[in-house]
Tab-separated table of C-alpha atoms in Angstrom:
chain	number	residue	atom	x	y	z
A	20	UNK	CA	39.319	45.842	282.706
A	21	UNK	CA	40.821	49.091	283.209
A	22	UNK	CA	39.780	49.109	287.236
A	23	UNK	CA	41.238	45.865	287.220
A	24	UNK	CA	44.346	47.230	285.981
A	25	UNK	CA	44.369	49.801	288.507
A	26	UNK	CA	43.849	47.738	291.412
A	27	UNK	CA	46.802	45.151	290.383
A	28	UNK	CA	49.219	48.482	289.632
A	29	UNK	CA	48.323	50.162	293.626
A	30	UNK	CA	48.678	46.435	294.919
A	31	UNK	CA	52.011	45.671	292.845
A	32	UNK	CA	53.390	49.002	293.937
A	33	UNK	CA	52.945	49.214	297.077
A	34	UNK	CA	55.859	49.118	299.386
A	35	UNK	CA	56.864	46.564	301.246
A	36	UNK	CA	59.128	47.546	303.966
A	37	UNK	CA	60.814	44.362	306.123
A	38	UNK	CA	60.406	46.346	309.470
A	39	UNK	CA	57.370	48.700	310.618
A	40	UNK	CA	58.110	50.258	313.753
A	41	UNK	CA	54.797	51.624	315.311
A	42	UNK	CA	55.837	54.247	317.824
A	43	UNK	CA	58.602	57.547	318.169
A	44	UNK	CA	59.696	56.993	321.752
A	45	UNK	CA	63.264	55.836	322.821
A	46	UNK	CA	62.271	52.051	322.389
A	47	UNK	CA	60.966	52.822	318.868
A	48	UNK	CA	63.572	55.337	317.401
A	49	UNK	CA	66.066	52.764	318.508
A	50	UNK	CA	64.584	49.939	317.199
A	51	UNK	CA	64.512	51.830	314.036
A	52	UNK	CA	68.052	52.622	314.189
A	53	UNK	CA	68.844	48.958	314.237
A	54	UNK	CA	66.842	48.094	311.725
A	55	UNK	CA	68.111	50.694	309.340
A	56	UNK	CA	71.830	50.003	310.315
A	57	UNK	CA	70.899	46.010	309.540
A	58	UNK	CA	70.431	46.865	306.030
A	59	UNK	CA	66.473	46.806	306.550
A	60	UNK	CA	63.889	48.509	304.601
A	61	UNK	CA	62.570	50.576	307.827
A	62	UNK	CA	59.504	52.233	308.814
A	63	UNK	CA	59.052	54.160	311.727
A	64	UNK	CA	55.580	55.607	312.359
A	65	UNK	CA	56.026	57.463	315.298
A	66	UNK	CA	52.682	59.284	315.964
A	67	UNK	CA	51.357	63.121	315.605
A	68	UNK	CA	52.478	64.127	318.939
A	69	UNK	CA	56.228	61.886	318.426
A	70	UNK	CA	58.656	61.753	321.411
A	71	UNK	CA	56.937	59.488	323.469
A	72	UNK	CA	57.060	60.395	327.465
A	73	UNK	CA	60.579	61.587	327.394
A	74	UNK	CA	59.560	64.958	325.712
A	75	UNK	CA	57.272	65.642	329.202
A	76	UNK	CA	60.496	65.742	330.871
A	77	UNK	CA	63.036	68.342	331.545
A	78	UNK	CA	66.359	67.154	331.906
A	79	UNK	CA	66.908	63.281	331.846
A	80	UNK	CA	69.871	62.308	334.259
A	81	UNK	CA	69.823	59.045	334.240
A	82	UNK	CA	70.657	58.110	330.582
A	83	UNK	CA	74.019	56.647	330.667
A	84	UNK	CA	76.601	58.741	328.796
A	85	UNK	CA	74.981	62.080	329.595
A	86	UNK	CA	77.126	63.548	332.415
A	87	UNK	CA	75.102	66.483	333.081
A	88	UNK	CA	71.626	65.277	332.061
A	89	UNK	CA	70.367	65.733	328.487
A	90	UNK	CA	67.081	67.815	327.529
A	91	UNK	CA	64.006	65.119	326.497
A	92	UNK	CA	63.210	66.086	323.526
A	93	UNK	CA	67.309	66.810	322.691
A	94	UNK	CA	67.690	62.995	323.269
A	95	UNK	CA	64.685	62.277	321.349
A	96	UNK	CA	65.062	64.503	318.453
A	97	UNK	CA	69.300	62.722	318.570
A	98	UNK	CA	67.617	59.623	318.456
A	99	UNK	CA	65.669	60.245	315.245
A	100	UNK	CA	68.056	61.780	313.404
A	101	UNK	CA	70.241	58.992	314.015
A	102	UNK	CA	67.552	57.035	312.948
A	103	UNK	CA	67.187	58.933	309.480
A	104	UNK	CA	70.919	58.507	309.119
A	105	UNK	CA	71.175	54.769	308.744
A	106	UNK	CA	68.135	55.010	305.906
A	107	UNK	CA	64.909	54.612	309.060
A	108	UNK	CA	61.845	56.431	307.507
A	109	UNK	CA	59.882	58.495	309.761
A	110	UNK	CA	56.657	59.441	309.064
A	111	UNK	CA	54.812	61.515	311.776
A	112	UNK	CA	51.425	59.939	311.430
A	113	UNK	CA	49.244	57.679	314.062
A	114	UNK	CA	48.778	53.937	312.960
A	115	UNK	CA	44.735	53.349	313.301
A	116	UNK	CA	44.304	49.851	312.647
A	117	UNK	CA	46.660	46.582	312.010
A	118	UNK	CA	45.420	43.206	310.520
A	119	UNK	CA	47.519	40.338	311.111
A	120	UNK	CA	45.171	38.032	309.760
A	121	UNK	CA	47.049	38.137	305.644
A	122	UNK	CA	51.174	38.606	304.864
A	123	UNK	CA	52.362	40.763	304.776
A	124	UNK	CA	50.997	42.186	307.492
A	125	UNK	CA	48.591	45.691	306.956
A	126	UNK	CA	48.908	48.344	309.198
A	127	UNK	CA	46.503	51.625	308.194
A	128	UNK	CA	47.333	54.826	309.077
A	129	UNK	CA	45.219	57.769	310.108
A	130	UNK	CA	45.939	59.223	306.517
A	131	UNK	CA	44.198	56.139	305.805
A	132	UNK	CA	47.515	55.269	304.034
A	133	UNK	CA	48.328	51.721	303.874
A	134	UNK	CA	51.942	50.278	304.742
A	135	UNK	CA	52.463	46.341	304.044
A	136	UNK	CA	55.403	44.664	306.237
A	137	UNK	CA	56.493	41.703	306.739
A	138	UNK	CA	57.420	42.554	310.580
A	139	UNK	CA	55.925	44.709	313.061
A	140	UNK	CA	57.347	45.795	316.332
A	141	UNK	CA	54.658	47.524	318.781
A	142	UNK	CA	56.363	50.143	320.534
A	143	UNK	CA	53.580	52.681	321.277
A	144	UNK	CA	54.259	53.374	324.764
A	145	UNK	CA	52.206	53.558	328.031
A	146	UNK	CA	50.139	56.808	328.564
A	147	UNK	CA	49.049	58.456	332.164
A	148	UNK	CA	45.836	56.669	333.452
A	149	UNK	CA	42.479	59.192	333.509
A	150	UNK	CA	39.487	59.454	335.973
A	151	UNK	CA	37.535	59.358	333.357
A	152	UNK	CA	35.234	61.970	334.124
A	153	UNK	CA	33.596	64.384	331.785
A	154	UNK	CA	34.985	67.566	333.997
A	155	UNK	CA	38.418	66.001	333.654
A	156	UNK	CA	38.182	65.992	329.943
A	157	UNK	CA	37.254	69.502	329.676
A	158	UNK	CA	39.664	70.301	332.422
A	159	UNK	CA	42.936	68.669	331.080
A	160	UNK	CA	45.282	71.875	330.195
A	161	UNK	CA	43.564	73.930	332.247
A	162	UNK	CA	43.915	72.799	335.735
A	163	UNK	CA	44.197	69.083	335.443
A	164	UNK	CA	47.622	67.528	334.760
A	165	UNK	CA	48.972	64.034	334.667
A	166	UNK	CA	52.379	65.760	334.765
A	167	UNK	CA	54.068	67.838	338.058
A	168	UNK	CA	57.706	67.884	336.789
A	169	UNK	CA	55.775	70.081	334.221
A	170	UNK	CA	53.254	72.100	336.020
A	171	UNK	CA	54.201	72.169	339.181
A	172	UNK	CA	55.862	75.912	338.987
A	173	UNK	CA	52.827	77.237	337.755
A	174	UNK	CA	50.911	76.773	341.279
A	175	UNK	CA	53.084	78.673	343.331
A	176	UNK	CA	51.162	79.319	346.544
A	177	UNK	CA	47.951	77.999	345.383
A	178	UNK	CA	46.375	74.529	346.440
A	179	UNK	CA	46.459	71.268	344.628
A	180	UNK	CA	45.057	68.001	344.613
A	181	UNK	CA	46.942	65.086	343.970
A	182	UNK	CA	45.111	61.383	343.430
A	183	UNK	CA	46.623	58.360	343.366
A	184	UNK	CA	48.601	56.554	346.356
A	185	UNK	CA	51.684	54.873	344.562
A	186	UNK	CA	55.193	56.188	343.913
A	187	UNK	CA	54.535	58.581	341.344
A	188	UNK	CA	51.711	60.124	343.599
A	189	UNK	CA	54.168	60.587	346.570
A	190	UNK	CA	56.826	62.220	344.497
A	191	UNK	CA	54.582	64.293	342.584
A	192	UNK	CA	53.363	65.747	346.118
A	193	UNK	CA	56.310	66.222	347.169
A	194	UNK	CA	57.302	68.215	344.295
A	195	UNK	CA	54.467	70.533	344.408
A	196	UNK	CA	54.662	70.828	348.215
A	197	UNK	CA	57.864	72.865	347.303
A	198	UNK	CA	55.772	75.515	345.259
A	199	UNK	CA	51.806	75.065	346.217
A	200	UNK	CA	50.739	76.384	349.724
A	201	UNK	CA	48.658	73.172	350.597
A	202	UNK	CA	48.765	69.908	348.824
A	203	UNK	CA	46.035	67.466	349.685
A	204	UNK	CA	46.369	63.756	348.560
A	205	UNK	CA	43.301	61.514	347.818
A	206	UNK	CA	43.734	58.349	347.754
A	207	UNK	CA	40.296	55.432	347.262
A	208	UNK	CA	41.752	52.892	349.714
A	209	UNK	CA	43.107	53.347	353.354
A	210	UNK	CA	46.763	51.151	351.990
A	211	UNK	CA	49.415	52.379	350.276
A	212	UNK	CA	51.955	51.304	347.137
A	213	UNK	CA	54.224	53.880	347.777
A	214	UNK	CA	58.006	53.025	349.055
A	215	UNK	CA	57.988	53.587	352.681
A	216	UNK	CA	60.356	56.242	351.985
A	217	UNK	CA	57.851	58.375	350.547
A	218	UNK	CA	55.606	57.813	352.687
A	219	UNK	CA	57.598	59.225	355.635
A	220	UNK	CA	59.059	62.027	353.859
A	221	UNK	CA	55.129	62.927	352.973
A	222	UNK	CA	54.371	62.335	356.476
A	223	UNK	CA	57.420	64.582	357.561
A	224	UNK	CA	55.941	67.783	354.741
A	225	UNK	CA	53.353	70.506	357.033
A	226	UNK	CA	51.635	71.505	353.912
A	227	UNK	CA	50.975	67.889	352.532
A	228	UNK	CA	47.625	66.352	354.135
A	229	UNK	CA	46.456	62.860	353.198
A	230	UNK	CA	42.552	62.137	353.051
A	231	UNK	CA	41.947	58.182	352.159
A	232	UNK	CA	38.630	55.877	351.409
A	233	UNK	CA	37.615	58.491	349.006
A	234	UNK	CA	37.075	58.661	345.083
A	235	UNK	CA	36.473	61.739	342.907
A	236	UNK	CA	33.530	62.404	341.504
A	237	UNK	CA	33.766	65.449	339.805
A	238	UNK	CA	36.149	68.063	338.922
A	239	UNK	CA	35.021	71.823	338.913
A	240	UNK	CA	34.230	73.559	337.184
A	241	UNK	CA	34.402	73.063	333.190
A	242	UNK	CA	31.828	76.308	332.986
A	243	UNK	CA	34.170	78.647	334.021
A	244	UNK	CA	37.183	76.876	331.732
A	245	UNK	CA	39.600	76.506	334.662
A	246	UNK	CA	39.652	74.052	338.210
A	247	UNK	CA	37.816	75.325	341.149
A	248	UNK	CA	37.978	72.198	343.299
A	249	UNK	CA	36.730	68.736	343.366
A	250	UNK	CA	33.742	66.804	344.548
A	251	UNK	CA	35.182	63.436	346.473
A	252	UNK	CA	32.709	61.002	347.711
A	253	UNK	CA	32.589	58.539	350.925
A	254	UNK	CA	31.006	56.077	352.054
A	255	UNK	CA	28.216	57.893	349.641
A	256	UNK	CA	28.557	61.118	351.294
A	257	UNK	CA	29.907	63.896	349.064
A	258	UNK	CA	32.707	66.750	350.189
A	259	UNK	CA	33.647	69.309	348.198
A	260	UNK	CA	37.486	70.518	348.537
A	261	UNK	CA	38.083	74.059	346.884
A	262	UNK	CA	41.785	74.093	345.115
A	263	UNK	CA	43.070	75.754	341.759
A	264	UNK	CA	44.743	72.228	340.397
A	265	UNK	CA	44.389	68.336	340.112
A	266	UNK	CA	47.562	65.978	339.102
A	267	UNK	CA	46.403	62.449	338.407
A	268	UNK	CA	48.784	59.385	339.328
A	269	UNK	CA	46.960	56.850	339.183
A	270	UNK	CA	48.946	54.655	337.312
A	271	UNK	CA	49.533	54.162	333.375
A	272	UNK	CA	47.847	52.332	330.669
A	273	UNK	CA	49.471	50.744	327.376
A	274	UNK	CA	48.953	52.479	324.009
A	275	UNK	CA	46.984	49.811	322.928
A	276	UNK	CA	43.950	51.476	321.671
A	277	UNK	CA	44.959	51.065	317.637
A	278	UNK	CA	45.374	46.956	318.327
A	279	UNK	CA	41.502	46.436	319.469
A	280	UNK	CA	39.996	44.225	316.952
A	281	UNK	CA	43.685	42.918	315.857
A	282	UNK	CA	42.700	39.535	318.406
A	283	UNK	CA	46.566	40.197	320.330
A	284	UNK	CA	44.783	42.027	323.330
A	285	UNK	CA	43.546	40.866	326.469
A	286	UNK	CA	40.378	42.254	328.490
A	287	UNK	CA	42.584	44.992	330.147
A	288	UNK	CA	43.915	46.126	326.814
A	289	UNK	CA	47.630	44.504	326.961
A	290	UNK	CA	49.469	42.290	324.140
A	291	UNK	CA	48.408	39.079	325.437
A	292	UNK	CA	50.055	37.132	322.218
A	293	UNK	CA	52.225	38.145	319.787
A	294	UNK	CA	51.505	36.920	316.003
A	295	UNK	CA	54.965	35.489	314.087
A	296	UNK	CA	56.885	38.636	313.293
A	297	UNK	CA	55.260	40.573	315.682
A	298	UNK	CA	57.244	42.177	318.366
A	299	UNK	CA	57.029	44.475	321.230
A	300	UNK	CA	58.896	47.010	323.029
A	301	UNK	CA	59.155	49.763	325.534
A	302	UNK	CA	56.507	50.614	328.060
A	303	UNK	CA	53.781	49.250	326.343
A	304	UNK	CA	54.704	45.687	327.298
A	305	UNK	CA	56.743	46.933	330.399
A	306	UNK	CA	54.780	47.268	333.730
A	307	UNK	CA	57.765	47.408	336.020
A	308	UNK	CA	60.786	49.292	334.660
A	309	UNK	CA	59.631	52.220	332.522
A	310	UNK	CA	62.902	53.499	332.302
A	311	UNK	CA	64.182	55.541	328.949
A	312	UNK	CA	66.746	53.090	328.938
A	313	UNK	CA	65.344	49.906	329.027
A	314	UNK	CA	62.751	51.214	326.549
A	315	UNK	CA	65.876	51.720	324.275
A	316	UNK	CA	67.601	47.909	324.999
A	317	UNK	CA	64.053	46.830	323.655
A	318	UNK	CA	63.993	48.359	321.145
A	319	UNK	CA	67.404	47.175	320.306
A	320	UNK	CA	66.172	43.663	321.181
A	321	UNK	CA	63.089	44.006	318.821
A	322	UNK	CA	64.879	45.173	316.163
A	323	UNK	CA	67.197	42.083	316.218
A	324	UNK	CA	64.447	39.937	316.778
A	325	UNK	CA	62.759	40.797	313.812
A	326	UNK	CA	66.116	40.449	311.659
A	327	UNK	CA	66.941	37.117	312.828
A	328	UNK	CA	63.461	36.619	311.989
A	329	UNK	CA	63.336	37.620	308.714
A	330	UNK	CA	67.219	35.555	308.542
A	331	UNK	CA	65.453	32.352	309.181
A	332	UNK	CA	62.318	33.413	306.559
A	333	UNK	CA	64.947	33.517	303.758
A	334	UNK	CA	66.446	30.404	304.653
A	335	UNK	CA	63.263	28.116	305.088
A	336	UNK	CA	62.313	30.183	301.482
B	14	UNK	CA	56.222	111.733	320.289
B	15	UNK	CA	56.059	109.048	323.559
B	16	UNK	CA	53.020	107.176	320.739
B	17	UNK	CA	56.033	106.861	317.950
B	18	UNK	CA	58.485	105.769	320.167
B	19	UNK	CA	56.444	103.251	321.740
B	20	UNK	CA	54.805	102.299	318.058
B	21	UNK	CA	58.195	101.659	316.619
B	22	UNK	CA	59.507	99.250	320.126
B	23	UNK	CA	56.639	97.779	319.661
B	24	UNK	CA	57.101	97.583	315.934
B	25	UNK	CA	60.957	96.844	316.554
B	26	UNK	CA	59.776	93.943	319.143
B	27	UNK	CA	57.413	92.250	316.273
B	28	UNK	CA	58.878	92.392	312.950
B	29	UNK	CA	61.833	90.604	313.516
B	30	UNK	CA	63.528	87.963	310.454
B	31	UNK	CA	60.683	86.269	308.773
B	32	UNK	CA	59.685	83.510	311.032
B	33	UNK	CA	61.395	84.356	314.288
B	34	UNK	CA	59.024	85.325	316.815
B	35	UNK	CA	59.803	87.573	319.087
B	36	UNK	CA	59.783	88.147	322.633
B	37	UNK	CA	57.029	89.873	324.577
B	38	UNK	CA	56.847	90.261	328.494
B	39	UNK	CA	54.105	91.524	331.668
B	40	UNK	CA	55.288	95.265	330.814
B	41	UNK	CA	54.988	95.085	327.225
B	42	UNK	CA	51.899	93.097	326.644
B	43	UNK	CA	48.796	95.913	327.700
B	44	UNK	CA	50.516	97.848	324.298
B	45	UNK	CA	50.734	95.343	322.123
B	46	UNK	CA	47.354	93.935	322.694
B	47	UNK	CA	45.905	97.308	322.016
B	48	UNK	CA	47.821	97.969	318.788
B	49	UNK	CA	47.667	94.267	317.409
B	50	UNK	CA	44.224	93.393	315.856
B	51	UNK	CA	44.705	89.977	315.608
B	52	UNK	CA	47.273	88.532	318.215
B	53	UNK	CA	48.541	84.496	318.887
B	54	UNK	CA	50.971	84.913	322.450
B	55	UNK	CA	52.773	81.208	322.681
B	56	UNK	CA	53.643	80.972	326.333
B	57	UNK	CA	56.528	78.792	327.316
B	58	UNK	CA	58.961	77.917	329.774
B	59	UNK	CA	62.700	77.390	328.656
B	60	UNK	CA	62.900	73.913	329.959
B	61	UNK	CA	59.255	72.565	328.497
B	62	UNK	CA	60.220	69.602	326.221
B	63	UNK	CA	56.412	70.032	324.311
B	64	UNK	CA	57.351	73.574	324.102
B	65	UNK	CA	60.469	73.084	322.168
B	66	UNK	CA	59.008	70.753	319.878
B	67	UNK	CA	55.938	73.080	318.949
B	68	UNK	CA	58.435	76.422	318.444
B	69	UNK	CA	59.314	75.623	314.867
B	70	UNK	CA	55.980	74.445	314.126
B	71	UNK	CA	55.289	78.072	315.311
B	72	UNK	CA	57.865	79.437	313.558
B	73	UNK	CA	56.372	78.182	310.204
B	74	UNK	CA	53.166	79.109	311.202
B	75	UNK	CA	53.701	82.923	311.836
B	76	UNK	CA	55.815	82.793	308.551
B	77	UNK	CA	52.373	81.020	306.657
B	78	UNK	CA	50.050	83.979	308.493
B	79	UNK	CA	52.049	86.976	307.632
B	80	UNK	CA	50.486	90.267	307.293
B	81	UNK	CA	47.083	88.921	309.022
B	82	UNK	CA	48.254	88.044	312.525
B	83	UNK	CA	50.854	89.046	314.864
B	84	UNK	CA	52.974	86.174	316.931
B	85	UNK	CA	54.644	86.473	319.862
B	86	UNK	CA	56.070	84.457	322.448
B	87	UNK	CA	55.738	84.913	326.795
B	88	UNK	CA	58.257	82.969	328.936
B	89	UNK	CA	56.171	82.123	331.571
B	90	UNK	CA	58.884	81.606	333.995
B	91	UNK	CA	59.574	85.116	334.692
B	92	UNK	CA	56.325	86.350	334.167
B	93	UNK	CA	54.456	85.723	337.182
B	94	UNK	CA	51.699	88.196	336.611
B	95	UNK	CA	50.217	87.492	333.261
B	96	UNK	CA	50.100	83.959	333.954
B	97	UNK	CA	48.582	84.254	337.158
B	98	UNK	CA	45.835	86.662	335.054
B	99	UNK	CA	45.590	84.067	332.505
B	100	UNK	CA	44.844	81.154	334.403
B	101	UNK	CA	48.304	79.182	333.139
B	102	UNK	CA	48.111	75.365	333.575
B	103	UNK	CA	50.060	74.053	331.210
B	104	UNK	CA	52.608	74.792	329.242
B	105	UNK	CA	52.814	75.538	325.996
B	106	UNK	CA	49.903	77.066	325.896
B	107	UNK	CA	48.738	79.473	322.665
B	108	UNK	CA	46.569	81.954	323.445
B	109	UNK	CA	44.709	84.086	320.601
B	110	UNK	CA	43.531	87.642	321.152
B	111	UNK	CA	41.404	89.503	318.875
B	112	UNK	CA	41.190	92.917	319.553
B	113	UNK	CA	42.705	92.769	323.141
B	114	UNK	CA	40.128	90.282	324.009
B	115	UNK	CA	41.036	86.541	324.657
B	116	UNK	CA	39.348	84.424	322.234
B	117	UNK	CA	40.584	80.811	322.320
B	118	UNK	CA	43.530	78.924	323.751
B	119	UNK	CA	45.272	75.596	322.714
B	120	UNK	CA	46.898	73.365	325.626
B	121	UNK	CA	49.897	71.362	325.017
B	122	UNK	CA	51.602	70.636	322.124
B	123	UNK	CA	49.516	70.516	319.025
B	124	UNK	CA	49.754	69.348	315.283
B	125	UNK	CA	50.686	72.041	312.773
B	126	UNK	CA	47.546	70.835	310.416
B	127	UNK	CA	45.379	71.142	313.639
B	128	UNK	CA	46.705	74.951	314.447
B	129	UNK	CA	46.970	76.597	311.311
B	130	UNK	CA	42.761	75.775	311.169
B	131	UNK	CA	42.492	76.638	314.402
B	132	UNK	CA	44.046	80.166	313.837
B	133	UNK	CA	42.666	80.412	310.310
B	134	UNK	CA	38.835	79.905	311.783
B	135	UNK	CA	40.068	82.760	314.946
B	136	UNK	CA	41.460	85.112	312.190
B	137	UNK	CA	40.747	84.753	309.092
B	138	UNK	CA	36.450	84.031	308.678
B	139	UNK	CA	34.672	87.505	309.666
């Protein structure tokens, strides 16, 4: 009787919020701001590490209203106290798990704490595609980056590797060319996705060299706790290229990995279907734009989704 | 008399208002990691977003680990040589010294919960 009791008292009193925002980037602090300022009972759950990508970067200059650029993690850290003002919740916590399957919906954190709401909106970003290597793991900090804007000054006259052959790869070359003495790009295909003007002004840079058709095998070497150089291989054949750094850009993947088992994934790990009430925004559903901004109209978008969502609940109610 | 003065910069450099860590550089670090048994050195760069967010987590941390371990800070920026010697990838990056002798480092930013174990198992279990 008395665990009975118990069980109906931490079920009655749990919380209910109307809005559950999983993610702290600019689509997800906004979309908590709108919530909060539409009278909502808001939850953001922004993550361990919050910011999203815009904390990686220096100055943003392309956010409208910012003359000269704002600082990342100024504009992030605005946007969340913003957030806080119009009532938003933050908590700085990872969601694990979400079932969709009973309403309100259950989302579990990785306290293990569990939030009921009657809306979700998925806002948990994209993240910097890895090799996948054991080396690279070891590596990441410590030679391997996913992030030149960032590193790039601390390879001043040394040699780096970058992989990937899209935009990001091009500019990221280009940007170390200006403080590494030699910057070699590898690239698995003989094609690339790169603008054409990339391309030439990569083709135009002495101390940028291109070798294509090959894929990395290893990164070296973990042993000694920083990178030595990498081991490429072609056509079978293995080379070994001595340098002090690797920068991976090849490509991004949604943050995705706490909705496996939720039944709204495809095989490549992107929302294939949303569930009633369930929205998305911000670079986890975006594959083309990835901009700061049109992560934030998103999240604006989200958050009024879900309102006029929860508008029509009350009405059919 | 050159041993007190450079005792009480050093000393001057360190205990600064609770919480604030101060600022260490290439010429002042061989000193410091002598005299400092137990030593976290938080390199940064001024315009590292990760770097900002993890100061006051620092901040808090050096306040939580007073009296058994000495913070400081390194902008990496202007200080070429130590990061260079160091083997620098990333920034922030903590580095924790135990009698002048590296013994761990933490790369990027990094939970509060995660660091104060991490500094607690460096500095605190002999």
């Amino acid at each position: 009787m008395k665990f009975i009791f118990i069980f109906l008292f931490s079920v009655l009193s749990c919380e209910i919020y109307d809005v559950t925002v999983v993610g702290g980037g600019p689509a997800g602090l906004t979309a908590g701001l709108y919530a909060a300022r539409l009278g909502l009972k808001t939850l953001v759950v922004a993550g361990e590490i919050p910011g999203g990508q815009l904390t990686g970067t220096s100055l943003v200059e392309n956010f409208p209203g910012f003359v000269e650029g704002i600082d990342g993690a100024l504009l992030i850290g605005n946007m969340r106290r913003q957030a806080e003002k119009y009532g938003a919740l933050i908590k700085e916590e990872n969601a694990e798990s979400v079932s969709f399957t009973q309403f309100p919906y259950i989302l579990t954190l990785g306290t293990k704490e569990k939030v009921r709401s009657r809306t979700i909106i998925i806002a948990t970003g994209a993240f910097p595609r890895r090799l996948g290597l054991l080396s690279e793991g070891a590596l990441f900090g410590k030679g391997v980056s996913t992030c030149a804007v960032c590193d790039a000054s601390l390879y001043k006259g040394k040699k780096v590797v970058v992989i990937g052959g899209g935009d990001s790869a091009f500019e990221e070359a280009l940007l170390l060319s200006r403080f590494a003495s030699k910057v070699t790009m590898v690239h698995r295909s003989g094609s690339f996705k790169a603008q054409a003007v990339l391309r030439e002004r990569v083709m135009k840079t002495e101390n940028i060299e291109i070798k294509t058709h090959r894929t990395v095998k290893e990164i070296c070497d973990p042993e000694k706790g920083f990178v030595t150089g990498i081991i490429m291989l072609s056509g079978g054949v293995e080379e070994k290229l001595a340098c002090d750094g690797v920068f991976l850009a090849i490509g991004h993947e949604a943050g995705t990995g706490w909705l496996l088992g939720s039944g709204i994934l495809d095989g490549k790990g992107r929302i294939a279907a949303l569930p009633r009430g369930v929205f998305s925004a911000g670079d986890v559903a975006d594959e083309h734009y990835r901009q700061a901004i049109t992560a934030a109209g998103s999240g604006c978008k989200a958050a009024l989704d879900a309102y006029y969502y929860l508008q029509n609940q009350e009405n059919v109610q | 008399m050159k041993t007190i003065f450079i005792s009480s910069l050093i000393g001057m450099s360190i205990f600064c208002m609770a919480g604030e860590i101060a600022e260490t550089d290439e010429k002042r670090f061989p000193d410091l990691s002598k005299s400092e048994k137990n030593l976290v050195v938080e390199v940064y760069a001024p315009w590292c977003g990760p770097c900002k967010m993890l100061a006051p987590i620092m901040e808090a941390i050096a306040v939580q680990f007073d009296g058994k371990c000495t913070f400081v800070k390194l902008n990496g920026d202007v200080n070429d040589k130590l990061i260079e010697a160091w083997h620098i990838r990333g920034y922030p990056t903590l580095l924790f010294f135990k009698n002048g002798k590296e013994v761990g480092r933490e790369v990027g930013f990094t939970r509060k919960e995660k660091l104060v174990e991490v500094i607690g198992k460096y500095f605190l279990t002999d």
